[in-house]
mmCIF file of C-alpha atoms and ligand atoms in Angstrom:
data_model
loop_
_atom_site.group_PDB
_atom_site.id
_atom_site.type_symbol
_atom_site.label_atom_id
_atom_site.label_comp_id
_atom_site.label_asym_id
_atom_site.label_seq_id
_atom_site.Cartn_x
_atom_site.Cartn_y
_atom_site.Cartn_z
ATOM 1 C CA MET A 29 4.279 -32.553 -16.810
ATOM 2 C CA ILE A 30 3.154 -29.415 -18.638
ATOM 3 C CA PRO A 31 5.837 -26.744 -18.098
ATOM 4 C CA TYR A 32 4.768 -23.673 -16.184
ATOM 5 C CA ALA A 33 5.321 -20.261 -17.734
ATOM 6 C CA LYS A 34 8.721 -18.718 -17.050
ATOM 7 C CA ARG A 35 7.119 -15.961 -14.978
ATOM 8 C CA ILE A 36 6.232 -18.461 -12.247
ATOM 9 C CA GLN A 37 9.918 -19.026 -11.600
ATOM 10 C CA GLU A 38 10.735 -15.309 -11.729
ATOM 11 C CA MET A 39 8.086 -14.351 -9.188
ATOM 12 C CA ALA A 40 8.711 -17.347 -6.899
ATOM 13 C CA CYS A 41 10.807 -15.614 -4.244
ATOM 14 C CA ALA A 42 8.462 -12.657 -3.741
ATOM 15 C CA ALA A 43 5.446 -14.964 -3.960
ATOM 16 C CA GLU A 44 6.753 -17.072 -1.093
ATOM 17 C CA VAL A 45 7.073 -13.990 1.116
ATOM 18 C CA VAL A 46 3.610 -12.672 0.261
ATOM 19 C CA SER A 47 1.861 -16.025 0.672
ATOM 20 C CA GLY A 48 3.557 -16.330 4.090
ATOM 21 C CA PHE A 49 1.710 -13.176 5.256
ATOM 22 C CA PHE A 50 -1.641 -14.609 4.263
ATOM 23 C CA LYS A 51 -0.944 -18.009 5.818
ATOM 24 C CA ALA A 52 0.095 -16.495 9.164
ATOM 25 C CA ASN A 53 -3.138 -14.549 9.145
ATOM 26 C CA ALA A 54 -5.233 -17.699 8.902
ATOM 27 C CA ASP A 55 -4.706 -18.668 12.571
ATOM 28 C CA PRO A 56 -7.040 -16.581 14.768
ATOM 29 C CA GLU A 57 -5.031 -17.447 17.911
ATOM 30 C CA THR A 58 -1.851 -15.859 16.580
ATOM 31 C CA ILE A 59 -1.108 -12.221 17.395
ATOM 32 C CA ASN A 60 -0.201 -11.161 13.914
ATOM 33 C CA PHE A 61 2.035 -8.090 13.541
ATOM 34 C CA GLY A 62 2.655 -9.210 9.982
ATOM 35 C CA ILE A 63 -0.259 -8.061 7.841
ATOM 36 C CA GLY A 64 -1.293 -4.429 7.337
ATOM 37 C CA SER A 65 -4.984 -4.818 8.048
ATOM 38 C CA PRO A 66 -7.125 -1.952 9.299
ATOM 39 C CA ALA A 67 -8.666 -2.279 12.769
ATOM 40 C CA LYS A 68 -11.867 -4.339 12.704
ATOM 41 C CA GLU A 69 -13.630 -1.807 14.907
ATOM 42 C CA THR A 70 -13.097 0.898 12.280
ATOM 43 C CA LEU A 71 -14.935 -1.005 9.556
ATOM 44 C CA PRO A 72 -18.193 0.924 9.004
ATOM 45 C CA ARG A 73 -20.531 -2.048 9.294
ATOM 46 C CA GLU A 74 -23.694 -0.376 10.473
ATOM 47 C CA GLN A 75 -23.515 2.519 8.012
ATOM 48 C CA LEU A 76 -22.853 0.148 5.131
ATOM 49 C CA ARG A 77 -25.667 -2.152 6.179
ATOM 50 C CA GLN A 78 -28.085 0.783 6.077
ATOM 51 C CA ILE A 79 -26.771 2.133 2.794
ATOM 52 C CA ALA A 80 -26.852 -1.295 1.136
ATOM 53 C CA ASN A 81 -30.395 -1.831 2.345
ATOM 54 C CA GLU A 82 -31.607 1.527 1.068
ATOM 55 C CA LEU A 83 -29.837 1.359 -2.278
ATOM 56 C CA LEU A 84 -30.891 -2.197 -3.000
ATOM 57 C CA SER A 85 -34.502 -1.299 -2.175
ATOM 58 C CA ASP A 86 -34.467 1.529 -4.701
ATOM 59 C CA PRO A 87 -36.132 0.432 -7.995
ATOM 60 C CA VAL A 88 -33.504 2.188 -10.129
ATOM 61 C CA THR A 89 -30.294 1.849 -8.100
ATOM 62 C CA GLY A 90 -31.032 -1.682 -6.838
ATOM 63 C CA PRO A 91 -30.989 -3.378 -10.244
ATOM 64 C CA ARG A 92 -28.068 -1.153 -11.295
ATOM 65 C CA MET A 93 -26.020 -2.397 -8.348
ATOM 66 C CA LEU A 94 -26.471 -5.978 -9.462
ATOM 67 C CA SER A 95 -25.842 -5.369 -13.162
ATOM 68 C CA TYR A 96 -22.782 -4.998 -15.355
ATOM 69 C CA GLY A 97 -21.271 -1.566 -14.884
ATOM 70 C CA ALA A 98 -18.709 0.740 -16.481
ATOM 71 C CA PRO A 99 -15.213 -0.711 -17.106
ATOM 72 C CA GLN A 100 -13.708 2.611 -16.008
ATOM 73 C CA GLY A 101 -15.721 2.569 -12.782
ATOM 74 C CA GLU A 102 -18.996 4.102 -11.639
ATOM 75 C CA ARG A 103 -19.111 7.872 -12.186
ATOM 76 C CA GLU A 104 -20.309 8.541 -8.606
ATOM 77 C CA LEU A 105 -17.220 6.941 -7.111
ATOM 78 C CA ARG A 106 -14.845 8.630 -9.558
ATOM 79 C CA GLU A 107 -16.381 11.965 -8.534
ATOM 80 C CA VAL A 108 -15.866 11.129 -4.865
ATOM 81 C CA VAL A 109 -12.208 10.344 -5.590
ATOM 82 C CA ALA A 110 -11.712 13.661 -7.417
ATOM 83 C CA GLU A 111 -13.600 15.864 -4.984
ATOM 84 C CA VAL A 112 -13.190 14.281 -1.559
ATOM 85 C CA LEU A 113 -9.913 12.398 -1.802
ATOM 86 C CA LEU A 114 -7.783 14.338 -4.297
ATOM 87 C CA ARG A 115 -8.775 18.011 -4.442
ATOM 88 C CA PRO A 116 -8.125 18.667 -0.711
ATOM 89 C CA LYS A 117 -4.601 17.227 -1.249
ATOM 90 C CA GLY A 118 -3.804 19.706 -4.021
ATOM 91 C CA VAL A 119 -4.453 17.294 -6.900
ATOM 92 C CA GLU A 120 -6.937 18.622 -9.462
ATOM 93 C CA ALA A 121 -8.353 15.568 -11.170
ATOM 94 C CA ASP A 122 -11.038 15.122 -13.786
ATOM 95 C CA PRO A 123 -13.194 12.049 -12.988
ATOM 96 C CA ASP A 124 -12.675 11.103 -16.650
ATOM 97 C CA ASN A 125 -8.990 10.534 -15.861
ATOM 98 C CA ILE A 126 -9.698 8.174 -12.979
ATOM 99 C CA MET A 127 -10.288 4.444 -13.201
ATOM 100 C CA ILE A 128 -11.738 2.413 -10.335
ATOM 101 C CA VAL A 129 -9.882 -0.858 -9.892
ATOM 102 C CA ASN A 130 -10.260 -4.069 -7.954
ATOM 103 C CA GLY A 131 -8.147 -3.137 -4.904
ATOM 104 C CA GLY A 132 -5.101 -0.895 -4.997
ATOM 105 C CA ILE A 133 -2.799 -3.697 -6.024
ATOM 106 C CA GLU A 134 -4.648 -4.182 -9.334
ATOM 107 C CA THR A 135 -3.235 -0.895 -10.611
ATOM 108 C CA MET A 136 0.283 -2.327 -10.560
ATOM 109 C CA ASN A 137 -0.937 -5.326 -12.509
ATOM 110 C CA LEU A 138 -2.820 -3.290 -15.134
ATOM 111 C CA LEU A 139 0.076 -0.868 -15.596
ATOM 112 C CA CYS A 140 2.503 -3.737 -16.065
ATOM 113 C CA GLN A 141 0.207 -5.208 -18.705
ATOM 114 C CA LEU A 142 0.238 -1.848 -20.440
ATOM 115 C CA PHE A 143 3.929 -0.976 -20.246
ATOM 116 C CA ILE A 144 6.217 -3.844 -19.220
ATOM 117 C CA GLU A 145 8.102 -6.140 -21.575
ATOM 118 C CA PRO A 146 10.205 -8.991 -20.123
ATOM 119 C CA GLY A 147 13.555 -7.594 -19.034
ATOM 120 C CA ASP A 148 12.354 -3.993 -18.570
ATOM 121 C CA ALA A 149 13.776 -2.247 -15.518
ATOM 122 C CA ILE A 150 11.641 -0.898 -12.668
ATOM 123 C CA ILE A 151 13.311 1.176 -9.969
ATOM 124 C CA VAL A 152 12.095 0.328 -6.470
ATOM 125 C CA GLU A 153 12.942 1.587 -3.014
ATOM 126 C CA SER A 154 15.248 -0.442 -0.798
ATOM 127 C CA PRO A 155 13.324 -1.791 1.098
ATOM 128 C CA THR A 156 10.065 -1.880 -0.894
ATOM 129 C CA PHE A 157 6.534 -3.307 -0.849
ATOM 130 C CA VAL A 158 7.022 -6.955 -1.734
ATOM 131 C CA HIS A 159 3.527 -7.538 -3.117
ATOM 132 C CA SER A 160 4.254 -5.049 -5.927
ATOM 133 C CA VAL A 161 7.597 -6.756 -6.537
ATOM 134 C CA GLU A 162 5.695 -10.017 -6.924
ATOM 135 C CA ILE A 163 3.633 -8.415 -9.698
ATOM 136 C CA PHE A 164 6.601 -6.702 -11.368
ATOM 137 C CA GLU A 165 8.469 -10.004 -11.427
ATOM 138 C CA MET A 166 5.421 -11.851 -12.701
ATOM 139 C CA PHE A 167 5.771 -9.589 -15.747
ATOM 140 C CA GLN A 168 9.476 -10.492 -15.820
ATOM 141 C CA ALA A 169 10.616 -6.963 -15.037
ATOM 142 C CA LYS A 170 14.006 -6.480 -13.429
ATOM 143 C CA CYS A 171 13.602 -4.619 -10.116
ATOM 144 C CA ILE A 172 16.472 -2.222 -9.441
ATOM 145 C CA PRO A 173 16.788 -1.245 -5.767
ATOM 146 C CA VAL A 174 17.683 2.346 -4.909
ATOM 147 C CA GLU A 175 18.799 3.517 -1.494
ATOM 148 C CA THR A 176 16.450 5.205 0.958
ATOM 149 C CA ASP A 177 17.108 7.117 4.178
ATOM 150 C CA ASP A 178 14.925 8.678 6.869
ATOM 151 C CA ASP A 179 13.507 11.096 4.243
ATOM 152 C CA GLY A 180 12.513 8.350 1.799
ATOM 153 C CA ILE A 181 14.072 7.424 -1.540
ATOM 154 C CA CYS A 182 17.228 9.407 -2.461
ATOM 155 C CA PRO A 183 16.560 11.403 -5.656
ATOM 156 C CA ASP A 184 20.238 11.638 -6.697
ATOM 157 C CA ALA A 185 20.439 7.856 -6.603
ATOM 158 C CA VAL A 186 17.156 7.663 -8.568
ATOM 159 C CA GLU A 187 18.584 9.952 -11.251
ATOM 160 C CA GLU A 188 21.749 7.861 -11.501
ATOM 161 C CA ALA A 189 19.686 4.679 -11.802
ATOM 162 C CA ILE A 190 17.412 6.226 -14.446
ATOM 163 C CA LYS A 191 20.439 7.151 -16.550
ATOM 164 C CA ARG A 192 21.996 3.737 -16.132
ATOM 165 C CA TYR A 193 19.017 1.397 -16.460
ATOM 166 C CA ARG A 194 16.476 3.452 -18.491
ATOM 167 C CA PRO A 195 13.563 2.032 -16.438
ATOM 168 C CA LYS A 196 9.903 2.163 -17.417
ATOM 169 C CA PHE A 197 8.758 2.963 -13.850
ATOM 170 C CA VAL A 198 10.106 4.427 -10.647
ATOM 171 C CA TYR A 199 7.863 2.776 -8.044
ATOM 172 C CA VAL A 200 7.482 4.653 -4.745
ATOM 173 C CA VAL A 201 5.287 4.455 -1.669
ATOM 174 C CA PRO A 202 5.820 8.035 -0.502
ATOM 175 C CA THR A 203 3.688 8.298 2.629
ATOM 176 C CA PHE A 204 4.041 6.102 5.733
ATOM 177 C CA HIS A 205 5.960 3.691 3.597
ATOM 178 C CA ASN A 206 5.347 -0.030 3.534
ATOM 179 C CA PRO A 207 7.473 -1.515 5.094
ATOM 180 C CA SER A 208 9.478 1.309 6.721
ATOM 181 C CA GLY A 209 6.746 3.708 7.894
ATOM 182 C CA ARG A 210 8.833 6.668 6.621
ATOM 183 C CA THR A 211 7.543 9.598 4.585
ATOM 184 C CA LEU A 212 9.144 11.175 1.521
ATOM 185 C CA THR A 213 9.856 14.879 2.065
ATOM 186 C CA LEU A 214 8.234 17.684 0.094
ATOM 187 C CA GLU A 215 11.469 18.598 -1.695
ATOM 188 C CA ARG A 216 12.050 15.015 -2.768
ATOM 189 C CA ARG A 217 8.483 14.712 -4.048
ATOM 190 C CA LYS A 218 9.002 17.757 -6.254
ATOM 191 C CA ARG A 219 12.295 16.369 -7.457
ATOM 192 C CA LEU A 220 10.821 12.964 -8.336
ATOM 193 C CA ALA A 221 7.974 14.545 -10.324
ATOM 194 C CA GLU A 222 10.572 16.589 -12.171
ATOM 195 C CA LEU A 223 12.778 13.553 -12.859
ATOM 196 C CA GLY A 224 9.782 11.709 -14.317
ATOM 197 C CA SER A 225 9.160 14.593 -16.711
ATOM 198 C CA ARG A 226 12.811 15.174 -17.610
ATOM 199 C CA TYR A 227 13.620 11.544 -18.400
ATOM 200 C CA ASP A 228 10.147 10.568 -19.597
ATOM 201 C CA VAL A 229 9.757 7.798 -17.031
ATOM 202 C CA VAL A 230 6.581 6.845 -15.168
ATOM 203 C CA ILE A 231 6.748 7.802 -11.499
ATOM 204 C CA LEU A 232 4.363 5.226 -10.082
ATOM 205 C CA GLU A 233 3.149 6.756 -6.843
ATOM 206 C CA ASP A 234 1.413 4.188 -4.633
ATOM 207 C CA ASP A 235 -0.157 6.067 -1.731
ATOM 208 C CA PRO A 236 -2.674 3.956 0.230
ATOM 209 C CA TYR A 237 -1.689 5.178 3.698
ATOM 210 C CA ARG A 238 -1.712 8.932 3.133
ATOM 211 C CA ASP A 239 -5.007 9.630 4.908
ATOM 212 C CA LEU A 240 -3.906 7.791 8.044
ATOM 213 C CA ARG A 241 -1.768 10.644 9.373
ATOM 214 C CA PHE A 242 -1.840 10.920 13.167
ATOM 215 C CA SER A 243 0.935 13.487 13.676
ATOM 216 C CA GLY A 244 2.961 16.035 11.719
ATOM 217 C CA GLU A 245 2.046 18.102 8.670
ATOM 218 C CA GLU A 246 0.256 16.895 5.529
ATOM 219 C CA ILE A 247 2.448 16.754 2.411
ATOM 220 C CA PRO A 248 0.866 16.808 -1.061
ATOM 221 C CA PRO A 249 1.207 13.732 -3.272
ATOM 222 C CA ILE A 250 3.981 13.673 -5.906
ATOM 223 C CA LYS A 251 1.157 13.894 -8.452
ATOM 224 C CA ALA A 252 0.445 17.458 -7.262
ATOM 225 C CA PHE A 253 3.828 18.513 -8.758
ATOM 226 C CA ASP A 254 3.502 16.624 -12.034
ATOM 227 C CA LYS A 255 3.370 18.964 -15.038
ATOM 228 C CA THR A 256 3.669 16.406 -17.832
ATOM 229 C CA GLY A 257 1.478 13.436 -16.866
ATOM 230 C CA ASN A 258 4.513 11.245 -16.082
ATOM 231 C CA THR A 259 3.356 10.611 -12.512
ATOM 232 C CA ILE A 260 0.607 8.007 -12.188
ATOM 233 C CA LEU A 261 -1.166 7.968 -8.848
ATOM 234 C CA ALA A 262 -2.366 4.626 -7.489
ATOM 235 C CA ASN A 263 -4.487 4.477 -4.362
ATOM 236 C CA SER A 264 -6.769 2.171 -2.449
ATOM 237 C CA PHE A 265 -9.906 2.179 -0.306
ATOM 238 C CA SER A 266 -8.579 -0.779 1.683
ATOM 239 C CA LYS A 267 -7.054 1.148 4.575
ATOM 240 C CA ILE A 268 -9.683 3.895 4.810
ATOM 241 C CA PHE A 269 -12.898 2.016 4.063
ATOM 242 C CA SER A 270 -12.696 -1.788 3.768
ATOM 243 C CA PRO A 271 -10.034 -4.134 2.376
ATOM 244 C CA GLY A 272 -12.700 -6.753 1.687
ATOM 245 C CA ALA A 273 -14.510 -4.354 -0.660
ATOM 246 C CA ARG A 274 -11.464 -4.585 -2.985
ATOM 247 C CA LEU A 275 -11.673 -1.027 -4.271
ATOM 248 C CA GLY A 276 -8.863 1.190 -5.478
ATOM 249 C CA TYR A 277 -8.259 3.821 -8.112
ATOM 250 C CA VAL A 278 -5.700 5.137 -10.536
ATOM 251 C CA LEU A 279 -5.277 8.694 -11.842
ATOM 252 C CA ALA A 280 -3.404 9.060 -15.122
ATOM 253 C CA THR A 281 -3.522 10.971 -18.415
ATOM 254 C CA PRO A 282 -6.560 10.555 -20.707
ATOM 255 C CA GLU A 283 -4.442 8.523 -23.165
ATOM 256 C CA ILE A 284 -3.281 6.102 -20.482
ATOM 257 C CA ILE A 285 -6.792 5.745 -19.056
ATOM 258 C CA GLU A 286 -8.094 5.020 -22.548
ATOM 259 C CA LYS A 287 -5.548 2.225 -22.987
ATOM 260 C CA LEU A 288 -6.200 0.917 -19.469
ATOM 261 C CA PHE A 289 -9.859 0.608 -20.417
ATOM 262 C CA ASP A 290 -9.019 -2.201 -22.849
ATOM 263 C CA ILE A 291 -6.619 -3.839 -20.406
ATOM 264 C CA LYS A 292 -9.230 -3.760 -17.646
ATOM 265 C CA VAL A 293 -11.905 -5.234 -19.912
ATOM 266 C CA ALA A 294 -9.537 -7.989 -20.990
ATOM 267 C CA THR A 295 -8.628 -8.700 -17.354
ATOM 268 C CA ASN A 296 -11.924 -8.702 -15.474
ATOM 269 C CA SER A 297 -14.361 -6.406 -17.344
ATOM 270 C CA GLN A 298 -14.949 -4.029 -14.460
ATOM 271 C CA THR A 299 -14.787 -3.578 -10.703
ATOM 272 C CA ASN A 300 -17.677 -4.755 -8.504
ATOM 273 C CA THR A 301 -20.625 -2.395 -9.166
ATOM 274 C CA THR A 302 -22.429 -3.150 -5.890
ATOM 275 C CA LEU A 303 -19.565 -2.081 -3.684
ATOM 276 C CA GLN A 304 -18.638 0.930 -5.795
ATOM 277 C CA LEU A 305 -22.124 2.381 -5.371
ATOM 278 C CA ILE A 306 -22.213 1.629 -1.644
ATOM 279 C CA CYS A 307 -18.792 3.182 -1.186
ATOM 280 C CA ALA A 308 -19.706 6.314 -3.175
ATOM 281 C CA GLU A 309 -22.841 6.776 -1.095
ATOM 282 C CA TYR A 310 -20.864 6.355 2.135
ATOM 283 C CA PHE A 311 -18.624 9.247 1.144
ATOM 284 C CA LYS A 312 -21.511 11.348 -0.172
ATOM 285 C CA ARG A 313 -23.269 11.063 3.178
ATOM 286 C CA GLY A 314 -20.194 12.590 4.806
ATOM 287 C CA TYR A 315 -19.330 9.645 7.065
ATOM 288 C CA PHE A 316 -15.679 9.650 6.091
ATOM 289 C CA ALA A 317 -14.389 12.606 8.157
ATOM 290 C CA GLU A 318 -15.565 11.195 11.462
ATOM 291 C CA HIS A 319 -14.388 7.715 10.541
ATOM 292 C CA LEU A 320 -10.935 9.059 9.768
ATOM 293 C CA GLU A 321 -10.709 10.978 13.011
ATOM 294 C CA LYS A 322 -11.510 7.875 15.066
ATOM 295 C CA THR A 323 -9.183 5.680 13.018
ATOM 296 C CA ARG A 324 -6.279 8.084 13.361
ATOM 297 C CA ALA A 325 -6.736 8.325 17.134
ATOM 298 C CA LEU A 326 -6.779 4.549 17.450
ATOM 299 C CA TYR A 327 -3.644 4.071 15.344
ATOM 300 C CA ARG A 328 -1.837 6.885 17.154
ATOM 301 C CA SER A 329 -2.215 5.139 20.504
ATOM 302 C CA ARG A 330 -1.518 1.649 19.157
ATOM 303 C CA CYS A 331 1.602 2.879 17.396
ATOM 304 C CA GLN A 332 2.730 4.561 20.587
ATOM 305 C CA VAL A 333 2.337 1.318 22.561
ATOM 306 C CA MET A 334 4.238 -0.634 19.937
ATOM 307 C CA MET A 335 7.128 1.873 19.898
ATOM 308 C CA GLU A 336 7.287 1.844 23.695
ATOM 309 C CA CYS A 337 7.458 -1.955 23.667
ATOM 310 C CA VAL A 338 10.322 -1.923 21.147
ATOM 311 C CA ASP A 339 12.221 0.595 23.264
ATOM 312 C CA LYS A 340 11.588 -1.168 26.543
ATOM 313 C CA LEU A 341 11.713 -4.857 25.628
ATOM 314 C CA PHE A 342 13.936 -5.339 22.574
ATOM 315 C CA PRO A 343 17.741 -5.783 22.796
ATOM 316 C CA ALA A 344 19.928 -2.752 23.513
ATOM 317 C CA GLY A 345 21.027 -1.119 20.259
ATOM 318 C CA THR A 346 17.740 -1.850 18.438
ATOM 319 C CA LYS A 347 16.648 1.003 16.149
ATOM 320 C CA ARG A 348 13.167 1.769 14.934
ATOM 321 C CA THR A 349 11.340 4.296 12.800
ATOM 322 C CA THR A 350 8.871 6.823 14.237
ATOM 323 C CA PRO A 351 5.939 6.833 11.809
ATOM 324 C CA GLU A 352 3.650 9.866 11.651
ATOM 325 C CA GLY A 353 0.823 7.731 10.329
ATOM 326 C CA GLY A 354 0.004 4.530 8.501
ATOM 327 C CA LEU A 355 0.360 1.039 9.906
ATOM 328 C CA PHE A 356 4.036 0.101 10.145
ATOM 329 C CA VAL A 357 7.029 0.397 12.448
ATOM 330 C CA TRP A 358 10.311 -0.804 10.986
ATOM 331 C CA VAL A 359 12.753 -2.296 13.449
ATOM 332 C CA THR A 360 16.482 -2.845 12.906
ATOM 333 C CA LEU A 361 17.939 -5.281 15.428
ATOM 334 C CA PRO A 362 21.637 -5.146 16.317
ATOM 335 C CA GLU A 363 23.927 -7.075 13.914
ATOM 336 C CA GLY A 364 23.887 -10.799 14.559
ATOM 337 C CA TYR A 365 20.153 -11.057 15.270
ATOM 338 C CA ASP A 366 18.211 -12.986 12.654
ATOM 339 C CA ALA A 367 14.586 -11.972 12.178
ATOM 340 C CA THR A 368 13.974 -14.696 9.593
ATOM 341 C CA GLU A 369 14.899 -17.375 12.148
ATOM 342 C CA LEU A 370 12.946 -15.519 14.817
ATOM 343 C CA LEU A 371 9.828 -15.655 12.648
ATOM 344 C CA LYS A 372 10.008 -19.462 12.421
ATOM 345 C CA LYS A 373 10.155 -19.784 16.203
ATOM 346 C CA ALA A 374 7.537 -17.089 16.723
ATOM 347 C CA ALA A 375 4.925 -19.210 14.935
ATOM 348 C CA GLN A 376 5.183 -21.821 17.706
ATOM 349 C CA HIS A 377 4.564 -19.080 20.285
ATOM 350 C CA LYS A 378 1.468 -17.747 18.515
ATOM 351 C CA VAL A 379 2.959 -14.474 17.394
ATOM 352 C CA SER A 380 3.905 -13.346 13.902
ATOM 353 C CA PHE A 381 5.449 -10.393 12.060
ATOM 354 C CA ALA A 382 7.011 -9.709 8.661
ATOM 355 C CA ALA A 383 10.707 -10.558 8.452
ATOM 356 C CA GLY A 384 12.667 -7.680 6.890
ATOM 357 C CA GLU A 385 14.598 -9.774 4.396
ATOM 358 C CA GLY A 386 11.581 -10.214 2.131
ATOM 359 C CA PHE A 387 11.376 -6.483 1.422
ATOM 360 C CA PHE A 388 14.825 -6.239 -0.161
ATOM 361 C CA VAL A 389 15.079 -7.226 -3.814
ATOM 362 C CA GLU A 390 18.858 -7.333 -3.379
ATOM 363 C CA GLY A 391 18.664 -10.769 -1.671
ATOM 364 C CA GLY A 392 21.823 -12.195 -0.131
ATOM 365 C CA GLY A 393 20.496 -11.892 3.403
ATOM 366 C CA MET A 394 20.054 -8.124 3.262
ATOM 367 C CA GLY A 395 17.649 -6.952 5.962
ATOM 368 C CA LYS A 396 18.003 -10.201 7.907
ATOM 369 C CA ASN A 397 18.117 -8.230 11.148
ATOM 370 C CA CYS A 398 15.025 -6.148 10.266
ATOM 371 C CA MET A 399 11.343 -6.596 11.057
ATOM 372 C CA ARG A 400 8.157 -4.903 9.915
ATOM 373 C CA LEU A 401 5.648 -4.657 12.727
ATOM 374 C CA THR A 402 2.075 -3.558 12.199
ATOM 375 C CA TYR A 403 -0.133 -2.373 15.019
ATOM 376 C CA GLY A 404 -3.332 -1.306 13.206
ATOM 377 C CA ALA A 405 -5.607 -4.247 13.887
ATOM 378 C CA ILE A 406 -4.280 -5.247 17.300
ATOM 379 C CA PRO A 407 -5.644 -3.949 20.617
ATOM 380 C CA GLU A 408 -3.069 -2.408 22.969
ATOM 381 C CA GLU A 409 -3.142 -5.246 25.467
ATOM 382 C CA LYS A 410 -2.461 -7.782 22.742
ATOM 383 C CA ILE A 411 0.345 -5.641 21.345
ATOM 384 C CA ARG A 412 2.024 -5.817 24.768
ATOM 385 C CA ILE A 413 1.574 -9.586 25.027
ATOM 386 C CA GLY A 414 2.828 -10.220 21.487
ATOM 387 C CA MET A 415 5.816 -7.951 21.922
ATOM 388 C CA GLU A 416 6.745 -9.688 25.193
ATOM 389 C CA ARG A 417 6.689 -13.028 23.383
ATOM 390 C CA LEU A 418 8.969 -11.665 20.669
ATOM 391 C CA ALA A 419 11.293 -10.080 23.226
ATOM 392 C CA ALA A 420 11.619 -13.405 25.071
ATOM 393 C CA LEU A 421 12.592 -15.144 21.819
ATOM 394 C CA LEU A 422 15.066 -12.379 21.014
ATOM 395 C CA ALA A 423 16.629 -12.819 24.421
ATOM 396 C CA GLU A 424 17.309 -16.477 23.496
ATOM 397 C CA GLN A 425 19.056 -15.331 20.275
ATOM 398 C CA GLY A 426 21.216 -12.674 21.967
HETATM 399 C C1 PLP B 516 2.038 0.014 -0.539
HETATM 400 C C2 PLP B 516 0.772 -0.704 -0.816
HETATM 401 N N1 PLP B 516 0.245 -0.604 -2.021
HETATM 402 C C3 PLP B 516 -0.905 -1.207 -2.345
HETATM 403 C C4 PLP B 516 -1.570 -1.962 -1.429
HETATM 404 C C5 PLP B 516 -2.802 -2.629 -1.934
HETATM 405 O O1 PLP B 516 -3.870 -2.689 -1.202
HETATM 406 P P1 PLP B 516 -5.226 -3.361 -1.687
HETATM 407 O O2 PLP B 516 -4.987 -4.150 -2.928
HETATM 408 O O3 PLP B 516 -5.677 -4.155 -0.543
HETATM 409 O O4 PLP B 516 -6.137 -2.222 -1.977
HETATM 410 C C6 PLP B 516 -1.060 -2.119 -0.141
HETATM 411 C C7 PLP B 516 -1.712 -2.978 0.850
HETATM 412 O O5 PLP B 516 -1.182 -3.443 1.807
HETATM 413 C C8 PLP B 516 0.156 -1.462 0.169
HETATM 414 O O6 PLP B 516 0.737 -1.569 1.370
#
């Protein structure tokens, strides 16, 4: 037997959790509160069909769409990112400092290739996005969990951990956090940007949910407060355009982008030219604003239904977050309940969710009584049915 690389062992735990999400999603009969997909009805099928048709028919753009493109990404889409997605949020970005990547998650992979040696420390939130942990561990980084509260990651604890572990990255999902749904406050964002500069650490800001705000006030990205280039902003088109298009972007300093160029070429040459040009045109035609308005309204009401179901149907003493946007509600069941066991039974009753335990790098059963529930892709009536099924199973555990 040829031995597998050591990284396979190191990533195994996180990989098992992540692959579980994808497997649960394969059964169309299951009401799946486990995977953060956007609502199918928000996917802009008709507009994209028209755009694709027109662009492919064009004698210049058509062949360009089907040819090799720029490793850094097509200029049109980088301009859209700078002008439509970043400038209104208070981030002044030069398209030359943006790279288009193959889905938001690729940024974590490329940055690890650039910066991470086996054994390097990466600070993560507790709980954190397990798919990124899978990548960090694939590069044999040591993930160091830092406490979070209702306002997001605690900056004093981050500073302590930076001093103690000298990490390469502080990885944060600041807005409508995955899995908790919480949002990092303005003051803490400023503080994190400052900590990155003071200790010369990368603040890796992963912000794919920020446009999905359905209540409360907008807060600028951490990147807006970065004076030294230590904050790297990763984002994705998956939640606001199409996850199947596999488009994302990263904003960093010119030096980092120049190095990422080589890493990207060595990894997969470039991101899909066809979809980049279609996506850029979609934004240029101004379809995005209306799309966002409809999407936010849909998620607002679905989130409301889900929260009502938790309050009404789940055991007394259950706590939950109140997200102001994004796709996730985080539920903490009273001590003694076991969400990991619940998930196994739930599969037989055609309902699924993400068990909380998988989002804690601490292990040892931490988060066993927690659940991440996503409402984005599930119609209200189905949310009610799925939540009733879960409540009935919880009643058996209680
Ligand atoms: C926090 C976070 N980062 C990154 C991603 C990556 O998204 P994608 O690779 O689909 O663009 C996701 C998707 O669920 C996410 O929740």
